[in-house]
Coordinates of C-alpha atoms in Angstrom, one line a residue:
X16 CA -11.8 -46.1 229.9
X17 CA -13.2 -46.3 226.1
X18 CA -11.3 -43.4 224.0
X19 CA -13.9 -43.9 221.5
X20 CA -16.7 -42.1 224.2
X21 CA -14.1 -39.3 225.4
X22 CA -13.4 -38.4 222.0
X23 CA -17.6 -38.1 220.8
X24 CA -18.6 -36.0 224.0
X25 CA -19.1 -32.4 223.1
X26 CA -17.4 -29.7 225.2
X27 CA -19.0 -28.0 227.5
X28 CA -19.8 -24.1 226.9
X29 CA -18.6 -21.2 230.0
X30 CA -21.5 -19.0 228.9
X31 CA -24.1 -21.3 229.4
X32 CA -26.3 -23.8 226.7
X33 CA -27.1 -21.9 223.5
X34 CA -30.6 -22.4 222.0
X35 CA -30.4 -25.2 219.3
X36 CA -29.9 -23.6 215.6
X37 CA -33.0 -24.0 213.4
X38 CA -32.0 -27.1 210.6
X39 CA -31.3 -25.7 206.9
X40 CA -33.6 -25.9 204.4
X41 CA -32.9 -26.6 201.1
X42 CA -34.0 -25.4 197.5
X43 CA -35.8 -28.4 196.0
X44 CA -37.7 -28.6 199.9
X45 CA -38.7 -24.4 199.2
X46 CA -39.9 -25.3 195.3
X47 CA -42.0 -28.4 195.9
X48 CA -45.0 -28.6 196.4
X49 CA -45.9 -29.4 199.6
X50 CA -45.0 -26.5 200.9
X51 CA -47.1 -24.0 198.5
X52 CA -50.0 -26.6 199.4
X53 CA -49.0 -25.8 203.2
X54 CA -49.3 -21.5 202.7
X55 CA -53.0 -22.0 201.4
X56 CA -54.3 -23.8 203.5
X57 CA -52.3 -21.1 206.3
X58 CA -53.9 -17.9 204.2
X59 CA -57.7 -20.0 203.8
X60 CA -58.5 -20.4 207.5
X61 CA -58.1 -15.9 208.3
X62 CA -61.5 -15.0 209.0
X63 CA -64.0 -14.0 207.2
X64 CA -64.7 -9.6 206.3
X65 CA -68.5 -9.9 207.3
X66 CA -68.9 -6.3 209.8
X67 CA -67.0 -3.4 207.8
X68 CA -67.7 -1.9 210.6
X69 CA -65.8 -3.8 213.1
X70 CA -63.5 -3.9 210.8
X71 CA -62.9 0.0 209.9
X72 CA -63.4 1.1 213.8
X73 CA -61.9 -1.5 215.8
X74 CA -61.3 -0.7 219.4
X75 CA -58.1 -0.1 219.0
X76 CA -56.5 1.3 215.9
X77 CA -56.7 -0.4 212.3
X78 CA -54.7 -3.5 210.9
X79 CA -53.2 -2.1 207.5
X80 CA -51.3 -5.3 207.2
X81 CA -54.0 -6.0 205.3
X82 CA -55.0 -5.0 201.4
X83 CA -58.5 -5.5 202.0
X84 CA -58.5 -2.9 205.0
X85 CA -56.6 -0.4 203.6
X86 CA -58.0 -0.7 200.2
X87 CA -61.6 -0.1 202.3
X88 CA -60.2 3.4 204.2
X89 CA -58.9 4.7 200.7
X90 CA -62.1 4.7 199.2
X91 CA -64.4 5.6 202.6
X92 CA -61.4 8.9 202.2
X93 CA -62.2 9.0 198.7
X94 CA -66.0 9.4 199.0
X95 CA -65.5 12.2 202.0
X96 CA -64.1 14.1 199.4
X97 CA -65.8 13.2 196.2
X98 CA -68.9 14.7 199.1
X99 CA -67.2 17.7 200.2
X100 CA -66.6 18.9 196.7
X101 CA -70.5 17.9 195.1
X102 CA -71.2 20.5 198.5
X103 CA -69.0 23.1 196.6
X104 CA -70.1 23.3 193.1
X105 CA -73.6 22.9 194.2
X106 CA -73.2 26.0 196.5
X107 CA -70.5 27.9 194.1
X108 CA -73.6 26.9 191.3
X109 CA -76.8 28.0 193.2
X110 CA -75.7 31.3 194.4
X111 CA -78.6 34.2 196.0
X112 CA -80.4 32.5 193.5
X113 CA -84.3 31.4 194.6
X114 CA -84.3 28.3 192.5
X115 CA -82.3 26.2 193.4
X116 CA -80.4 22.5 192.3
X117 CA -79.2 19.2 194.9
X118 CA -77.0 16.7 194.3
X119 CA -77.6 14.9 196.4
X120 CA -79.0 11.5 193.9
X121 CA -75.3 12.1 193.4
X122 CA -73.6 11.4 197.0
X123 CA -71.6 8.7 197.9
X124 CA -73.3 8.4 201.9
X125 CA -71.6 5.0 203.2
X126 CA -74.1 3.3 206.2
X127 CA -70.1 3.4 208.5
X128 CA -69.9 7.0 208.4
X129 CA -73.0 8.0 211.2
X130 CA -71.9 10.5 214.8
X131 CA -67.8 9.8 213.7
X132 CA -67.4 12.3 210.5
X133 CA -65.8 15.2 209.9
X134 CA -66.9 17.9 213.0
X135 CA -67.6 20.1 209.4
X136 CA -69.8 16.4 208.1
X137 CA -72.1 17.3 210.9
X138 CA -73.3 20.8 210.9
X139 CA -73.8 20.4 207.4
X140 CA -76.6 17.2 207.8
X141 CA -77.1 19.3 211.7
X142 CA -78.8 21.9 209.1
X143 CA -80.1 19.9 206.4
X144 CA -82.4 18.0 209.0
X145 CA -82.7 20.8 211.5
X146 CA -86.5 19.7 212.9
X147 CA -86.4 23.4 214.8
X148 CA -85.6 25.1 211.7
X149 CA -88.5 27.5 210.5
X150 CA -89.4 26.7 206.3
X151 CA -89.4 29.3 204.3
X152 CA -93.1 29.2 202.2
X153 CA -92.6 27.8 198.8
X154 CA -92.9 30.3 196.3
X155 CA -95.9 29.5 193.7
X156 CA -96.1 28.3 190.9
X157 CA -96.4 29.7 187.2
X158 CA -100.0 29.2 186.5
X159 CA -100.6 31.7 190.1
X160 CA -102.4 28.9 192.2
X161 CA -101.6 24.9 193.9
X162 CA -103.4 22.1 194.8
X163 CA -106.6 21.2 192.6
X164 CA -110.4 21.2 193.5
X165 CA -111.3 23.1 196.8
X166 CA -108.1 23.1 198.3
X167 CA -106.7 25.5 195.6
X168 CA -104.9 28.6 196.6
X169 CA -104.3 31.1 195.2
X170 CA -100.5 33.6 195.6
X171 CA -102.9 35.9 196.8
X172 CA -104.3 33.5 200.0
X173 CA -103.9 36.0 202.3
X174 CA -101.6 33.3 204.9
X175 CA -99.6 32.9 202.3
X176 CA -99.2 36.9 201.4
X177 CA -98.5 37.2 205.8
X178 CA -96.2 34.4 205.2
X179 CA -93.6 35.2 202.2
X180 CA -94.0 39.6 203.8
X181 CA -92.8 38.1 206.9
X182 CA -89.4 36.1 205.3
X183 CA -89.3 39.5 203.3
X184 CA -88.1 42.0 206.3
X185 CA -85.0 39.1 205.6
X186 CA -84.3 42.0 202.9
X187 CA -84.3 44.7 205.9
X188 CA -81.0 46.7 206.8
X189 CA -78.2 44.8 209.4
X190 CA -79.3 47.3 211.9
X191 CA -83.0 46.5 212.3
X192 CA -84.3 44.6 214.1
X193 CA -86.7 42.0 212.9
X194 CA -86.5 39.7 214.9
X195 CA -87.4 35.2 214.3
X196 CA -90.8 36.2 212.3
X197 CA -91.4 32.3 210.5
X198 CA -89.8 31.0 213.7
X199 CA -93.8 32.6 215.2
X200 CA -95.4 31.7 212.0
X201 CA -96.0 35.4 211.8
X202 CA -98.1 36.7 209.2
X203 CA -97.8 40.7 208.5
X204 CA -101.0 42.1 206.2
X205 CA -99.3 43.9 202.7
X206 CA -100.1 46.9 203.9
X207 CA -98.4 46.6 207.1
X208 CA -95.2 45.6 205.6
X209 CA -95.4 48.3 202.7
X210 CA -95.9 50.6 206.0
X211 CA -92.2 48.7 207.9
X212 CA -90.8 49.0 204.5
X213 CA -91.1 52.5 203.9
X214 CA -90.2 53.5 207.0
X215 CA -86.8 52.1 207.1
X216 CA -85.8 53.6 204.2
X217 CA -86.6 56.8 205.5
X218 CA -84.7 55.9 208.5
X219 CA -81.7 55.0 206.6
X220 CA -82.3 58.5 204.2
X221 CA -82.1 60.0 207.6
X222 CA -79.2 58.4 209.2
X223 CA -76.7 59.1 205.8
X224 CA -77.7 62.5 205.6
X225 CA -76.7 62.9 209.6
X226 CA -73.4 61.2 208.8
X227 CA -73.0 63.2 205.8
X228 CA -73.7 66.2 208.4
X229 CA -71.4 65.4 210.6
X230 CA -68.4 64.9 208.6
X231 CA -68.5 67.9 206.2
X232 CA -70.6 70.4 208.5
X233 CA -69.8 72.7 211.9
X234 CA -72.5 71.9 214.7
X235 CA -73.8 74.7 217.1
X236 CA -71.1 73.9 219.6
X237 CA -68.1 71.2 217.8
X238 CA -66.7 71.5 214.9
X239 CA -66.4 68.2 212.0
X240 CA -63.1 66.1 212.0
X241 CA -61.4 67.7 208.8
X242 CA -61.7 71.5 211.3
X243 CA -61.1 70.1 213.9
X244 CA -57.9 68.5 212.0
X245 CA -56.9 71.9 211.0
X246 CA -57.3 73.2 214.8
X247 CA -54.7 70.6 215.5
X248 CA -52.0 71.3 213.5
X249 CA -51.7 75.0 214.5
X250 CA -51.4 73.9 218.2
X251 CA -48.2 71.3 216.6
X252 CA -46.9 73.9 214.7
X253 CA -47.1 76.3 217.4
X254 CA -48.8 79.3 216.4
X255 CA -51.3 78.3 219.7
X256 CA -50.3 77.1 223.2
X257 CA -54.0 75.4 223.2
X258 CA -57.6 75.8 223.1
X259 CA -60.0 76.1 225.0
X260 CA -63.3 76.4 224.6
X261 CA -66.5 77.9 222.4
X262 CA -67.1 81.9 223.4
X263 CA -70.2 82.2 221.2
X264 CA -71.6 81.1 218.1
X265 CA -73.6 82.6 215.6
X266 CA -75.3 81.7 212.6
X267 CA -72.4 82.0 210.5
X268 CA -69.6 80.5 213.4
X269 CA -68.3 78.9 216.2
X270 CA -65.9 81.8 218.3
X271 CA -63.1 80.0 220.6
X272 CA -60.5 81.0 222.9
X273 CA -57.4 80.2 222.7
X274 CA -53.6 80.9 224.3
X275 CA -51.4 81.8 221.5
X276 CA -48.0 80.4 220.5
X277 CA -45.1 82.1 218.2
X278 CA -44.6 83.2 215.1
X279 CA -42.2 83.6 212.3
X280 CA -43.3 86.8 210.5
X281 CA -45.1 88.5 213.6
X282 CA -45.8 88.2 217.0
X283 CA -49.4 86.1 218.2
X284 CA -51.3 88.5 221.3
X285 CA -51.3 86.4 224.1
X286 CA -54.8 85.5 223.5
X287 CA -57.3 85.3 220.5
X288 CA -60.4 83.7 219.1
X289 CA -60.7 81.1 216.6
X290 CA -63.5 81.9 214.0
X291 CA -64.4 79.1 212.3
X292 CA -67.0 79.7 210.1
X293 CA -69.7 76.6 209.4
X294 CA -69.8 75.0 205.8
X295 CA -73.6 74.3 206.2
X296 CA -75.2 74.8 203.2
X297 CA -78.2 76.7 204.9
X298 CA -76.5 80.0 205.2
X299 CA -74.8 80.3 201.2
X300 CA -78.8 81.6 200.6
X301 CA -78.2 84.8 203.1
X302 CA -73.9 84.8 201.8
X303 CA -74.1 85.0 197.8
X304 CA -75.7 88.2 197.6
X305 CA -73.0 89.4 200.1
X306 CA -70.2 88.0 197.9
X307 CA -71.6 87.4 194.7
X308 CA -71.7 91.1 193.5
X309 CA -69.4 92.3 194.9
X310 CA -66.2 93.5 191.7
X311 CA -63.2 92.2 194.7
X312 CA -64.5 88.5 194.4
X313 CA -66.9 88.8 191.4
X314 CA -64.8 86.4 189.4
X315 CA -63.3 84.0 191.7
X316 CA -66.4 83.6 193.3
X317 CA -68.1 81.9 190.1
X318 CA -65.5 79.6 189.6
X319 CA -66.0 78.5 193.3
X320 CA -68.2 75.3 194.8
X321 CA -70.5 75.9 197.8
X322 CA -68.2 74.2 199.6
X323 CA -65.4 76.4 199.0
X324 CA -67.8 79.4 198.8
X325 CA -67.2 79.3 202.4
X326 CA -63.1 79.9 202.5
X327 CA -63.7 83.1 200.5
X328 CA -66.2 84.3 203.0
X329 CA -63.3 83.7 205.4
X330 CA -60.6 85.7 203.5
X331 CA -63.2 88.6 202.6
X332 CA -63.4 89.2 206.6
X333 CA -59.6 88.9 206.2
X334 CA -59.3 92.2 204.0
X335 CA -61.8 93.9 205.3
X336 CA -60.6 94.1 209.0
X337 CA -57.1 95.1 207.4
X338 CA -58.7 97.8 206.0
X339 CA -60.1 99.1 208.9
X340 CA -57.3 98.5 210.7
X341 CA -54.9 101.1 208.7
X342 CA -57.8 103.3 209.4
X343 CA -57.9 102.8 212.9
X344 CA -60.8 102.1 213.5
X345 CA -61.1 99.6 216.7
X346 CA -61.8 96.1 215.8
X347 CA -59.7 93.1 216.0
X348 CA -56.3 92.6 214.6
X349 CA -55.7 89.4 212.1
X350 CA -53.3 86.6 212.7
X351 CA -53.5 83.7 210.6
X352 CA -56.4 82.6 207.9
X353 CA -56.1 78.5 207.0
X354 CA -59.0 77.6 204.7
X355 CA -62.5 78.8 206.9
X356 CA -60.4 79.4 210.7
X357 CA -59.6 82.7 210.4
X358 CA -57.7 83.3 214.5
X359 CA -58.2 87.6 215.5
X360 CA -57.1 89.0 218.5
X361 CA -59.1 88.6 222.0
X362 CA -61.6 91.8 222.2
X363 CA -61.7 91.0 226.5
X364 CA -59.4 89.8 229.4
X365 CA -58.1 87.4 230.9
X366 CA -60.4 85.2 229.1
X367 CA -63.1 87.0 229.9
X368 CA -64.6 88.4 226.8
X369 CA -66.3 91.6 226.3
X370 CA -70.0 92.8 227.2
X371 CA -72.0 93.3 223.9
X372 CA -73.5 96.8 223.4
X373 CA -76.8 95.6 224.3
X374 CA -75.3 93.8 227.6
X375 CA -73.2 97.5 228.8
X376 CA -74.4 99.0 231.6
X377 CA -73.4 103.0 230.2
X378 CA -74.4 105.8 232.2
X379 CA -76.3 108.6 229.7
X380 CA -73.2 110.1 229.7
X381 CA -70.8 107.0 228.9
X382 CA -74.2 105.7 226.2
X383 CA -74.1 109.3 224.5
X384 CA -70.1 109.1 224.4
X385 CA -71.1 105.9 222.3
X386 CA -72.7 107.1 220.2
X387 CA -70.5 109.1 218.9
X388 CA -67.5 106.9 218.7
X389 CA -70.2 104.1 216.3
X390 CA -71.1 107.7 214.2
X391 CA -68.1 108.9 213.7
X392 CA -66.9 104.7 213.2
X393 CA -69.2 104.6 210.0
X394 CA -68.0 107.3 208.6
X395 CA -64.5 106.0 208.5
X396 CA -65.7 103.1 207.2
X397 CA -68.1 104.6 204.3
X398 CA -65.3 106.9 204.0
X399 CA -61.8 106.0 204.4
X400 CA -62.4 102.4 204.3
X401 CA -64.6 102.2 201.6
X402 CA -66.9 99.3 203.2
X403 CA -70.6 99.0 204.4
X404 CA -70.4 97.0 207.9
X405 CA -73.7 95.3 205.9
X406 CA -75.2 94.8 209.5
X407 CA -74.5 96.6 211.9
X408 CA -76.0 96.2 215.0
X409 CA -75.5 96.5 218.8
X410 CA -74.7 93.1 218.3
X411 CA -72.0 93.0 216.4
X412 CA -69.8 96.0 218.5
X413 CA -68.4 95.6 221.9
X414 CA -67.8 97.8 224.4
X415 CA -63.6 96.8 226.1
X416 CA -61.6 99.8 227.9
X417 CA -64.4 102.6 227.3
X418 CA -64.6 102.4 223.7
X419 CA -66.6 100.8 220.5
X420 CA -65.5 98.1 219.0
X421 CA -66.7 96.7 215.1
X422 CA -66.9 92.8 214.6
X423 CA -67.8 90.3 211.9
X424 CA -67.5 92.3 208.8
X425 CA -67.6 89.0 206.9
X426 CA -70.2 90.4 205.2
X427 CA -69.2 94.4 204.7
X428 CA -69.5 95.6 201.2
X429 CA -68.4 98.9 199.2
X430 CA -70.7 101.1 198.0
X431 CA -70.2 100.0 194.7
X432 CA -71.7 96.7 195.5
X433 CA -75.6 96.7 194.0
X434 CA -77.2 97.2 197.5
X435 CA -74.4 98.7 198.9
X436 CA -76.5 101.6 200.3
X437 CA -79.2 99.0 200.6
X438 CA -77.6 98.1 203.5
X439 CA -76.6 101.6 204.7
X440 CA -80.0 102.1 205.0
X441 CA -80.2 99.2 207.6
X442 CA -77.2 100.0 208.8
X443 CA -79.1 103.5 209.9
X444 CA -81.8 102.1 210.7
X445 CA -80.4 99.4 213.6
X446 CA -78.1 102.4 215.5
X447 CA -81.0 105.1 215.2
X448 CA -83.4 103.1 217.0
X449 CA -80.7 101.7 219.6
X450 CA -79.2 104.5 220.6
X451 CA -83.0 106.3 221.2
X452 CA -84.3 103.6 222.7
X453 CA -81.1 103.8 225.2
X454 CA -82.2 108.3 225.6
X455 CA -79.7 109.9 223.5
X456 CA -81.5 112.8 222.3
X457 CA -78.4 113.7 220.4
X458 CA -78.9 110.6 218.6
X459 CA -79.8 111.7 214.3
X460 CA -83.3 109.9 212.4
X461 CA -82.5 107.2 210.4
X462 CA -82.2 109.5 207.1
X463 CA -80.6 111.8 208.8
X464 CA -77.6 109.7 210.1
X465 CA -77.8 108.0 206.0
X466 CA -77.1 111.7 204.9
X467 CA -74.0 112.0 207.2
X468 CA -72.5 109.1 206.5
X469 CA -72.2 109.2 203.6
X470 CA -72.9 112.5 201.9
X471 CA -75.2 112.6 199.5
X472 CA -77.6 114.7 200.9
X473 CA -80.6 113.2 199.6
X474 CA -84.1 115.3 200.4
X475 CA -85.7 114.2 203.1
X476 CA -88.8 115.5 202.8
X477 CA -91.5 114.6 204.2
X478 CA -89.4 112.1 206.0
X479 CA -91.6 109.2 203.5
X480 CA -89.2 106.0 204.0
X481 CA -90.8 104.1 200.8
X482 CA -89.9 107.8 199.1
X483 CA -85.9 107.9 200.2
X484 CA -85.6 103.9 199.9
X485 CA -86.8 104.3 195.9
X486 CA -83.7 107.7 195.4
X487 CA -81.0 104.9 197.0
X488 CA -81.8 102.4 194.7
X489 CA -81.6 104.7 191.3
X490 CA -78.4 106.1 192.6
X491 CA -77.5 101.9 193.3
X492 CA -78.8 101.4 189.5
X493 CA -77.2 104.6 188.4
X494 CA -73.6 103.6 190.0
X495 CA -74.2 100.7 189.1
X496 CA -74.5 101.0 185.6
X497 CA -71.3 103.4 185.8
X498 CA -69.2 101.1 186.8
X499 CA -70.1 98.3 184.2
X500 CA -68.9 100.5 181.6
X501 CA -65.8 102.0 183.1
X502 CA -64.8 97.9 183.4
X503 CA -64.1 95.6 186.6
X504 CA -60.3 97.5 186.4
X505 CA -61.9 100.4 188.3
X506 CA -62.5 98.2 191.5
X507 CA -60.2 96.1 191.8
X508 CA -58.5 94.6 194.8
X509 CA -55.1 96.9 195.4
X510 CA -52.0 95.6 196.7
X511 CA -51.9 97.3 200.1
X512 CA -55.2 94.8 201.0
X513 CA -53.1 92.8 201.3
X514 CA -53.5 91.2 205.5
X515 CA -51.7 88.7 207.5
X516 CA -50.3 85.8 205.9
X517 CA -52.6 82.8 204.1
X518 CA -51.5 79.5 206.1
X519 CA -50.2 77.5 202.4
X520 CA -53.2 74.6 202.0
X521 CA -51.2 71.3 201.4
X522 CA -53.9 69.1 201.8
X523 CA -55.8 71.1 199.2

């Protein structure tokens, strides 16, 4: 066996045969021109970019190893951003102007930018080229007509005016449903359009008035939001347990029944009423004559606006009821005053209000007794309380527990009022007429009743009402001149008029 053959045989690896090693390449071979020529031939063998669409949007993800492909993708993105910027500038520049400009010629829209574009782009293209969208009529040029020769159309053309009027309906209020008049090619004449425009304007004004009335006034059997909030605050403060419902409504107020709660200053009856004075303005003209010449409130009246006079009206009833209660005249007892809400004791029992004197079924002796009670209360009201009811009738007197109760004294004035005696004469006429109709033979005439209440002893004579009223007016004028000479200090409200506490108006 040859020794040299044994030494040249390569040993076998226990891990199997390995891959042959790549022959090493020297630096001289790398820098040779032959190798550079070979690499150049391989690069020229790359397929030509003939179809941009196949390159940009292949079925699989694009090959970003090519510089050309990256450049085209970046250019497409830049053009899209440029078009979006142009649209924003165009919209900002035009605004709501009827005359607009377009940057369409400056857009960089690519031929391969089709359905694969962004959602916003498709919406924008659809709105510009919507075949079902009705076109608005073109504006008439400054010269006043369009066309040439026999095809001239002026701005007074019936069809053109009709379409323009239809387009103008889009400017109506949003709550007016005008429909798709342009799509139906509706043509409105000038007369019809003007009538619709006037109707929409009047409806808007009426809606505004109804909204203001709902927010700022008390309705017949409901209250405005501010009044409702005041009532809720009374319940939350414990002054009232709950509010049960409406008892009656009148021309100046709404009365609610409630269950009394508790107050630290004074006890509250189990049953009370809330007299909510209406804040509508249609009654202020009638209220002015009762309060503007009242010497107790004349200074404050001149400084208040009509919206705040109603609070003074409620305060006036509180003071009048306090005077009457001090003279022991049957009347509601004041519990609390909060702005234009007056809380008083309830005249009735078990949620049932006492009937009015006109509705009470009384016998002959009972109605006779009621007449003398009313006569005595009128004398007390005039002589002890220094007040005239000014609206006394069978509607403002209640019959409860065998007695007549007086209510609704917010309009009551002092005899020194410029029309105080005239109001008293009207009260005497209402009382005398009612009891005479009920068959009370002892009921005095209106003239005798007036003299019995006032003690003036005006001569009746032939009972001529005009002469009697003339004497009353003369007395009022003399009394008014006396008051003006003496000054307002004589008729200030003394401290004894101070009634129940007024709830502080923290939100004023």
